[in-house]
PDB file of C-alpha atoms in Angstrom:
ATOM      1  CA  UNK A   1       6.972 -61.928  65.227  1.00 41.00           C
ATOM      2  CA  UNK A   2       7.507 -65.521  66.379  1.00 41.00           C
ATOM      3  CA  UNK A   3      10.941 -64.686  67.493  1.00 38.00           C
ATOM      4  CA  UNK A   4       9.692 -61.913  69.714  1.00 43.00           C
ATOM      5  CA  UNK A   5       6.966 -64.006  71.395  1.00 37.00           C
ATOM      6  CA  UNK A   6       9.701 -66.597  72.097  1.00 39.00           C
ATOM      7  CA  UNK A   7      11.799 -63.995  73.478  1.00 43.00           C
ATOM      8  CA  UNK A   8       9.336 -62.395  75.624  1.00 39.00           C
ATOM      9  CA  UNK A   9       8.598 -66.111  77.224  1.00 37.00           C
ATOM     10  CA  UNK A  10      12.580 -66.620  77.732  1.00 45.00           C
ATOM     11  CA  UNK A  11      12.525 -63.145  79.715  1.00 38.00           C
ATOM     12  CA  UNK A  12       9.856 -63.519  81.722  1.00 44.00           C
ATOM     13  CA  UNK A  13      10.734 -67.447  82.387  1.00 46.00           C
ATOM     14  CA  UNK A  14      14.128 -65.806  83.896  1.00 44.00           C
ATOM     15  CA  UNK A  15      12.665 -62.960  85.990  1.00 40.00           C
ATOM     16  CA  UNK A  16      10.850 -65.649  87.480  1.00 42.00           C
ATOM     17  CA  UNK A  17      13.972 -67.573  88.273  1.00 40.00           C
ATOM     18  CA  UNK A  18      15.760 -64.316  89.364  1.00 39.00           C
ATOM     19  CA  UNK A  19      12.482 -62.901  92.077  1.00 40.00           C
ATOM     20  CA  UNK A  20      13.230 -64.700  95.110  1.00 41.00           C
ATOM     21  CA  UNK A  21      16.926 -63.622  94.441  1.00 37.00           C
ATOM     22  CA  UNK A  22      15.976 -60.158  94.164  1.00 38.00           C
ATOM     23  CA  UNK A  23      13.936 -60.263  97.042  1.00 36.00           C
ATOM     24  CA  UNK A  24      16.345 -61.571  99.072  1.00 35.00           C
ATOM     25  CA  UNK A  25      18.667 -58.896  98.110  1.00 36.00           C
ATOM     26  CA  UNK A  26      16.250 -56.188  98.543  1.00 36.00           C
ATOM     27  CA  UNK A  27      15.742 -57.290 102.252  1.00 33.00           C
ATOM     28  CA  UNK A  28      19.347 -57.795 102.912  1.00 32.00           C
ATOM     29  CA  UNK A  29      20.289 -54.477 101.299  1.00 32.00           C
ATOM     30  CA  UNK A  30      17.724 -52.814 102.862  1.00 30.00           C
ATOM     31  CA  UNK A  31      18.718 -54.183 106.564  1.00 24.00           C
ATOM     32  CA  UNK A  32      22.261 -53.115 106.264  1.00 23.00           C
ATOM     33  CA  UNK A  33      20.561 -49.609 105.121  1.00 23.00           C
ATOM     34  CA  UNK A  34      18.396 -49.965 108.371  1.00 24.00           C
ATOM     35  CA  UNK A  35      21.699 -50.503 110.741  1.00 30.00           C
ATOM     36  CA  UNK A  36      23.834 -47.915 108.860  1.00 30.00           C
ATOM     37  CA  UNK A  37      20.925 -44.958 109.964  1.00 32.00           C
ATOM     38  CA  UNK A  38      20.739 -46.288 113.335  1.00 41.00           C
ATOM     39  CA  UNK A  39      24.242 -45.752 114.265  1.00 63.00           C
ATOM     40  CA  UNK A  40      24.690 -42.225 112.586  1.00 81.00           C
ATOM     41  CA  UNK A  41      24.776 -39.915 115.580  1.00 90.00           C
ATOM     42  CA  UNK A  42      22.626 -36.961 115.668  1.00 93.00           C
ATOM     43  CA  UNK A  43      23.934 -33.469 115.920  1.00 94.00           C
ATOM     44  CA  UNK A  44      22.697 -32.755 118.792  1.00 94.00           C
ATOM     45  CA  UNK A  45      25.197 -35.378 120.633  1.00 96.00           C
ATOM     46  CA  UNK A  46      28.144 -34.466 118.274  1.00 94.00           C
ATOM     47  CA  UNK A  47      27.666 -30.651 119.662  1.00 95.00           C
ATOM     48  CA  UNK A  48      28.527 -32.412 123.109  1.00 97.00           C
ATOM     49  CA  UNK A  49      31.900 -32.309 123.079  1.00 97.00           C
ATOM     50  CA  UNK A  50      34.561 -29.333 123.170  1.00 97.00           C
ATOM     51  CA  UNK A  51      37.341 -28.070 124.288  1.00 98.00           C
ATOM     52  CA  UNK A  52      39.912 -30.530 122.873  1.00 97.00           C
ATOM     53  CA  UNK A  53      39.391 -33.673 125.733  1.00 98.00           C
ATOM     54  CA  UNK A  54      41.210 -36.579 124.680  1.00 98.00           C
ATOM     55  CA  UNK A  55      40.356 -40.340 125.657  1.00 98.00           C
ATOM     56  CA  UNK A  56      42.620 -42.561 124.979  1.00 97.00           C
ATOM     57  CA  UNK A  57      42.220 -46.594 125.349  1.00 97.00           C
ATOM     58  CA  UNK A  58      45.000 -49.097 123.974  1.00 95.00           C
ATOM     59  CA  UNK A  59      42.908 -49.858 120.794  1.00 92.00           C
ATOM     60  CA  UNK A  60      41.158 -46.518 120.538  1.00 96.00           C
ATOM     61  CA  UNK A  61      41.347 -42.465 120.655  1.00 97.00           C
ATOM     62  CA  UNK A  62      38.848 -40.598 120.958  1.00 97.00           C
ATOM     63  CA  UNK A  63      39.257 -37.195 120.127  1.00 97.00           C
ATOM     64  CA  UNK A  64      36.001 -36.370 119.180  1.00 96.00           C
ATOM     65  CA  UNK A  65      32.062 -37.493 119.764  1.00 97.00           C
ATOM     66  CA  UNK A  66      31.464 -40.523 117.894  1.00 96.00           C
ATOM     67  CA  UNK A  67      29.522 -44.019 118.202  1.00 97.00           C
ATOM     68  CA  UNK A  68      32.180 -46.920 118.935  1.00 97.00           C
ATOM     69  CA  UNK A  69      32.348 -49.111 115.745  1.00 92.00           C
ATOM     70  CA  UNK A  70      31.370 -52.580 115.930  1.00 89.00           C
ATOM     71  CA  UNK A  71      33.786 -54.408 113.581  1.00 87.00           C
ATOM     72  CA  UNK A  72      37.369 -54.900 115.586  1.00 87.00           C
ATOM     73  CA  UNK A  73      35.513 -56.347 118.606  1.00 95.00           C
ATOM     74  CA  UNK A  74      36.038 -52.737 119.667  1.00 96.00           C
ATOM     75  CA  UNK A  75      32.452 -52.516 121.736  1.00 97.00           C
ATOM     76  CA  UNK A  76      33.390 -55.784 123.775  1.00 97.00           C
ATOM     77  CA  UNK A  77      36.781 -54.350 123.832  1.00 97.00           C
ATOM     78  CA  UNK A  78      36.111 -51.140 125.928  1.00 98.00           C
ATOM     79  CA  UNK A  79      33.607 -53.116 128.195  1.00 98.00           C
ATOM     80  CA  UNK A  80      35.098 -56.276 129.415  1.00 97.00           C
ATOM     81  CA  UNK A  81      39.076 -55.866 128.736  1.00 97.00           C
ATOM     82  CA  UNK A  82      40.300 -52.605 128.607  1.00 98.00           C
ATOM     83  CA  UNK A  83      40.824 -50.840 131.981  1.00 97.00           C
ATOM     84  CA  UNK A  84      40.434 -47.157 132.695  1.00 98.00           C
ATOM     85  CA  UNK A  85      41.801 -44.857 129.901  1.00 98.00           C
ATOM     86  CA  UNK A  86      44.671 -41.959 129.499  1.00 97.00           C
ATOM     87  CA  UNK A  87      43.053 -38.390 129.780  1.00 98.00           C
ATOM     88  CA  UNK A  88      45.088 -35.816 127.628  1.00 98.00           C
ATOM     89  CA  UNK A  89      43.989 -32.422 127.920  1.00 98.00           C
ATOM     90  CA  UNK A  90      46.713 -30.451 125.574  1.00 97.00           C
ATOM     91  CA  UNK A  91      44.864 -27.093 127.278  1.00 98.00           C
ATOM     92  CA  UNK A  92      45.723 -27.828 130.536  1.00 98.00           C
ATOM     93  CA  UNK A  93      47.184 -24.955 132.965  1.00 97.00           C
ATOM     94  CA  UNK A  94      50.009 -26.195 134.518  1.00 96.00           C
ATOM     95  CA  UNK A  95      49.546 -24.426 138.239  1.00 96.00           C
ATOM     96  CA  UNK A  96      45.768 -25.491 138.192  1.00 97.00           C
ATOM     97  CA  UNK A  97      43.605 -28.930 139.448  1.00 98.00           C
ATOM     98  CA  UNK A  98      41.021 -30.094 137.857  1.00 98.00           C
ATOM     99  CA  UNK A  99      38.247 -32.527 138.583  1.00 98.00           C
ATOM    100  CA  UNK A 100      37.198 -35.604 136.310  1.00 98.00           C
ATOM    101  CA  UNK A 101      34.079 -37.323 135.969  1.00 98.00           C
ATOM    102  CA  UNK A 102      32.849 -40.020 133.497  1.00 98.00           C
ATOM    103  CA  UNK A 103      29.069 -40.480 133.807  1.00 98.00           C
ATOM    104  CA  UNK A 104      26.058 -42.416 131.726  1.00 98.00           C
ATOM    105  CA  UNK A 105      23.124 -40.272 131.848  1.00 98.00           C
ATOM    106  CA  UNK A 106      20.826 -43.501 129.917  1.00 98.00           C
ATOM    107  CA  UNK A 107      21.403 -45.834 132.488  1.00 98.00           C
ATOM    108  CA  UNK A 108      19.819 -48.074 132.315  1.00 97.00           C
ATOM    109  CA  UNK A 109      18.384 -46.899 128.794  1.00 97.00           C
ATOM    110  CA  UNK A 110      18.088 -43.750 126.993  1.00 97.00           C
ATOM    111  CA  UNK A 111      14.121 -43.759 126.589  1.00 96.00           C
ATOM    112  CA  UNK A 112      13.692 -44.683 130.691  1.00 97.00           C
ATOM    113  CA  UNK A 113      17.035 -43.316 132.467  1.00 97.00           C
ATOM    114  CA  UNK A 114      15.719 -43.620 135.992  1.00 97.00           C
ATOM    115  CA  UNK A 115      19.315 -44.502 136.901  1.00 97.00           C
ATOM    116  CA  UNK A 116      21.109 -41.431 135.565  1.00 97.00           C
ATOM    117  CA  UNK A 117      23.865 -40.504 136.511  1.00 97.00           C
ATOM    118  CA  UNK A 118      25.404 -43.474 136.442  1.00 98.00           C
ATOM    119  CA  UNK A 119      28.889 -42.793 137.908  1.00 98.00           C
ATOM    120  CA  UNK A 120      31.699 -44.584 136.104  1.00 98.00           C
ATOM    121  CA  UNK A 121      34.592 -42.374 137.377  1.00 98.00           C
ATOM    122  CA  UNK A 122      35.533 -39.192 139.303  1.00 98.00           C
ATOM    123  CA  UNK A 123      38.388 -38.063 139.880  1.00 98.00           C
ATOM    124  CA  UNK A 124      40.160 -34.851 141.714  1.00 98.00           C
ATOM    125  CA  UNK A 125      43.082 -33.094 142.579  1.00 98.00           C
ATOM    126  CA  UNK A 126      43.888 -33.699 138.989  1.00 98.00           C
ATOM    127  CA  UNK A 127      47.469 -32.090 138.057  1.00 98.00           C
ATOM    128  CA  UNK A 128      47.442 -29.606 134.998  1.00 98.00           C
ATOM    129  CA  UNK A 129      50.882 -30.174 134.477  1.00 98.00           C
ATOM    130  CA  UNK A 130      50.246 -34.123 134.529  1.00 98.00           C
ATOM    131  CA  UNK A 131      46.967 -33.602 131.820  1.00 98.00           C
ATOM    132  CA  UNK A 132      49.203 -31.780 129.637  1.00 97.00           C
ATOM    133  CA  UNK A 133      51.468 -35.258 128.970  1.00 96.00           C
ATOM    134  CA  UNK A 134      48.344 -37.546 128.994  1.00 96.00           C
ATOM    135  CA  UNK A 135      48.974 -38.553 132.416  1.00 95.00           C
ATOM    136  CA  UNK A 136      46.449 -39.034 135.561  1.00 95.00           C
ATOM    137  CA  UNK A 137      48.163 -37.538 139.041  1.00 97.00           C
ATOM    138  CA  UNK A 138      45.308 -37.061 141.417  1.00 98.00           C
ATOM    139  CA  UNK A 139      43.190 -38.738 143.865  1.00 98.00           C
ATOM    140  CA  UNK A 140      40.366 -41.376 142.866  1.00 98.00           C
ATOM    141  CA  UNK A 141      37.101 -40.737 144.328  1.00 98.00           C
ATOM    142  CA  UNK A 142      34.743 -43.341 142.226  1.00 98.00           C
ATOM    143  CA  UNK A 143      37.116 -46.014 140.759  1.00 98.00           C
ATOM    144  CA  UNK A 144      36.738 -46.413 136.762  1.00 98.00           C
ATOM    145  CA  UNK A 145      34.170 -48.711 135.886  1.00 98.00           C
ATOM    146  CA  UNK A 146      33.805 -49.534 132.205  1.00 98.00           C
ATOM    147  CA  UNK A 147      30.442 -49.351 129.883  1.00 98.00           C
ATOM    148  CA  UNK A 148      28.559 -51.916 130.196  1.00 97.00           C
ATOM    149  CA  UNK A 149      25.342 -51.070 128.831  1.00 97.00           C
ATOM    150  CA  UNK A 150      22.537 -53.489 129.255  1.00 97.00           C
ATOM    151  CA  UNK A 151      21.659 -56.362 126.303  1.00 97.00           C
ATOM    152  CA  UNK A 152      18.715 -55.018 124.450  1.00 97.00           C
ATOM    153  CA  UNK A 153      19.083 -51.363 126.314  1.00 97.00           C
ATOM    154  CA  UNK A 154      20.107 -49.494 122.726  1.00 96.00           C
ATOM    155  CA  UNK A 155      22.892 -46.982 122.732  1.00 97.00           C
ATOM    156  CA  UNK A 156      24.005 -45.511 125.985  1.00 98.00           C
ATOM    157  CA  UNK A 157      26.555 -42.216 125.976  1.00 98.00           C
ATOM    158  CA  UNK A 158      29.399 -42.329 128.042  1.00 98.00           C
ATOM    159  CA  UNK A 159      30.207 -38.665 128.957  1.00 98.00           C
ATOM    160  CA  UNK A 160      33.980 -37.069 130.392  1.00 98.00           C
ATOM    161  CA  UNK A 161      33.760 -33.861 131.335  1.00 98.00           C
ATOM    162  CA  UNK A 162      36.800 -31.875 133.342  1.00 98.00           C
ATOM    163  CA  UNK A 163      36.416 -29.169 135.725  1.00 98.00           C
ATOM    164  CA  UNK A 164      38.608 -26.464 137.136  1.00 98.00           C
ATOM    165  CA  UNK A 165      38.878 -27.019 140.798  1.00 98.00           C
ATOM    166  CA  UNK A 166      39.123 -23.949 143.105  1.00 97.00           C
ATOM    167  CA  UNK A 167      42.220 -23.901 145.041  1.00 95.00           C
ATOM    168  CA  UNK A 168      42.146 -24.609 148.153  1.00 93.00           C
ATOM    169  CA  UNK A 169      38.520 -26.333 147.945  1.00 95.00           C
ATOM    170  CA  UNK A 170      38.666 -29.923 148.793  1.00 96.00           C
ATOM    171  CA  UNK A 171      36.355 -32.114 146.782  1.00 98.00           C
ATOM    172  CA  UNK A 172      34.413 -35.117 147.955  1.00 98.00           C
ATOM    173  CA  UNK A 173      31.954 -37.189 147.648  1.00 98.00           C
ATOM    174  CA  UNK A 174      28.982 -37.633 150.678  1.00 97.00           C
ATOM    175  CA  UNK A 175      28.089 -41.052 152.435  1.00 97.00           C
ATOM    176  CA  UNK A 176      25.250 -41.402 150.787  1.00 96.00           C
ATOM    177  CA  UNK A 177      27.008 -40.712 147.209  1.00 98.00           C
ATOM    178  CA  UNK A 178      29.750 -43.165 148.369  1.00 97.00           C
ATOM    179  CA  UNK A 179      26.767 -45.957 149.013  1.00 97.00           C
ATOM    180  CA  UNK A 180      25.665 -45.864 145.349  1.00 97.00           C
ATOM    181  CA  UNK A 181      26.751 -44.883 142.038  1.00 98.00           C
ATOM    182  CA  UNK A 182      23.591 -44.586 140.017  1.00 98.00           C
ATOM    183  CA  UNK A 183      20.746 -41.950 140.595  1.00 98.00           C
ATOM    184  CA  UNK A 184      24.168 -39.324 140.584  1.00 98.00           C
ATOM    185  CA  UNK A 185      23.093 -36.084 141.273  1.00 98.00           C
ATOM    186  CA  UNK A 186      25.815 -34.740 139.195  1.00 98.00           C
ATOM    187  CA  UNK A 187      23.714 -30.790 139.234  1.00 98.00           C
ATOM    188  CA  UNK A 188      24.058 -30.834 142.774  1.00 98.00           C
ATOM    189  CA  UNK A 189      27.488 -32.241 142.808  1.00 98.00           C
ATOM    190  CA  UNK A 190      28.745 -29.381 140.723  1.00 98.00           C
ATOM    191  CA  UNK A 191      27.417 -26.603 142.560  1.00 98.00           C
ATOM    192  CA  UNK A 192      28.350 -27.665 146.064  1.00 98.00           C
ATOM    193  CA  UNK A 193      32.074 -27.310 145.092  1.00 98.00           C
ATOM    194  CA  UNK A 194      31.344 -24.055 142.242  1.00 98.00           C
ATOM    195  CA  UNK A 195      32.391 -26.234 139.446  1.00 98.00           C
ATOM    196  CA  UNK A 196      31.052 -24.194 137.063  1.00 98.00           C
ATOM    197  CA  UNK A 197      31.176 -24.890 133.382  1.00 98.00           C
ATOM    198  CA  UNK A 198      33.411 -27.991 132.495  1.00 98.00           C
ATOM    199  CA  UNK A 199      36.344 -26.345 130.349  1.00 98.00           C
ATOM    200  CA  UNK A 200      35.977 -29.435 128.116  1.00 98.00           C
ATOM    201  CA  UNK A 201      33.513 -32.273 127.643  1.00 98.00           C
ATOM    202  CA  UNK A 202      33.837 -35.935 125.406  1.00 98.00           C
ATOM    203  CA  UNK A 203      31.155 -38.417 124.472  1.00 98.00           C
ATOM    204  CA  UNK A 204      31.556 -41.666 122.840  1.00 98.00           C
ATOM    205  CA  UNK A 205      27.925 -43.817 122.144  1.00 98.00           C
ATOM    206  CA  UNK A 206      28.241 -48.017 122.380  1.00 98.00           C
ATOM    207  CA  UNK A 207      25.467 -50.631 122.720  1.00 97.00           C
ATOM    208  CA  UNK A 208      25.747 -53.785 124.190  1.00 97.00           C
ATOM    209  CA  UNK A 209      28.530 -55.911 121.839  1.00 96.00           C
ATOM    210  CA  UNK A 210      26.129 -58.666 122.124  1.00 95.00           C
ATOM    211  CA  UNK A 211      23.384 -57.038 120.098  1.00 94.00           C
TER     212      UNK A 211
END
């Protein structure tokens, strides 16, 4: 009996050593658990993309929706370094144009986008026969700007979708889409020119690489 009493003492003297260890490890566990949900995209922006769009940056393809890791510095990476990236588009008719935008409909944040759509790129007159080697022959309407989503803003998508262009139908932009690039009516944009449907859309979701 005695040695069971002194036993019971010993344990509970080392629990009380080992709480605030515990503790801590409970809270840092549980943080990393809190981060891990928070960058798990939802379906509903995974069903965004289709039609077999390819992005490609020197440190990154995207071939697929996805959130852009943070480890690899690749979230300061695609904001302050690289510049604009390939487009491959495998399904590309070789005899038709097509018409490229890149917009951010959370600009400046996804829970107040009064900004949207923030216009990071267009581009038209695009070459099927160029998209089908990953390469960009047309003419620039909205130079590429990257994502720079604003510290403390959350996560912002970046969309790419590409449109068949009707022969023979010039596309532009107006003077007063020229003057800005946010508040994009990108609806309006699409039906002046019959756009239609994009024939294939990407997403990728990044944050701020300071938060």
């Amino acid at each position: 009996m005695q040695f069971n009493i002194m036993s019971a003492v010993r344990l509970h003297e080392h629990l009380a050593v080992l709480a605030p260890f515990l503790v801590l490890c409970a809270c840092v566990f549980g943080f990393y658990r809190v981060e891990a949900a928070s960058d798990t995209m939802s379906s509903l922006d995974s069903s965004f993309c289709h039609g077999g769009l390819e992005v490609i940056y020197p440190g990154l393809d995207i071939d697929k929706c996805l959130i852009i890791p943070k480890d690899r510095k690749l979230r300061e990476m695609i904001s302050t370094v690289w510049k604009a990236p390939q487009i491959y588009f495998s399904a590309a008719h070789k005899k038709k144009m097509y018409v490229l935008v890149m917009v951010d409909p959370d600009a400046p944040s996804r829970t107040k986008p009064t900004s949207a759509h923030w216009r990071h790129w267009l581009v038209v007159d695009l070459k099927g026969s160029a998209l089908k080697k990953g390469q960009m022959q047309g003419e620039t309407l909205t130079d590429y700007h990257p994502p720079t989503p604003p510290q403390k803003s959350g996560f912002h998508r970046y969309q790419f979708m590409l449109f068949e262009q009707l022969p023979d139908t010039p596309v532009s932009l107006t003077k007063r889409e020229k003057s800005a690039r946010g508040k994009w009516d990108l609806e309006a944009f699409i039906e002046r020119f019959n756009l239609g449907a994009p024939v294939a859309t990407l997403q990728f979701l990044t944050q701020n690489y300071k938060d």
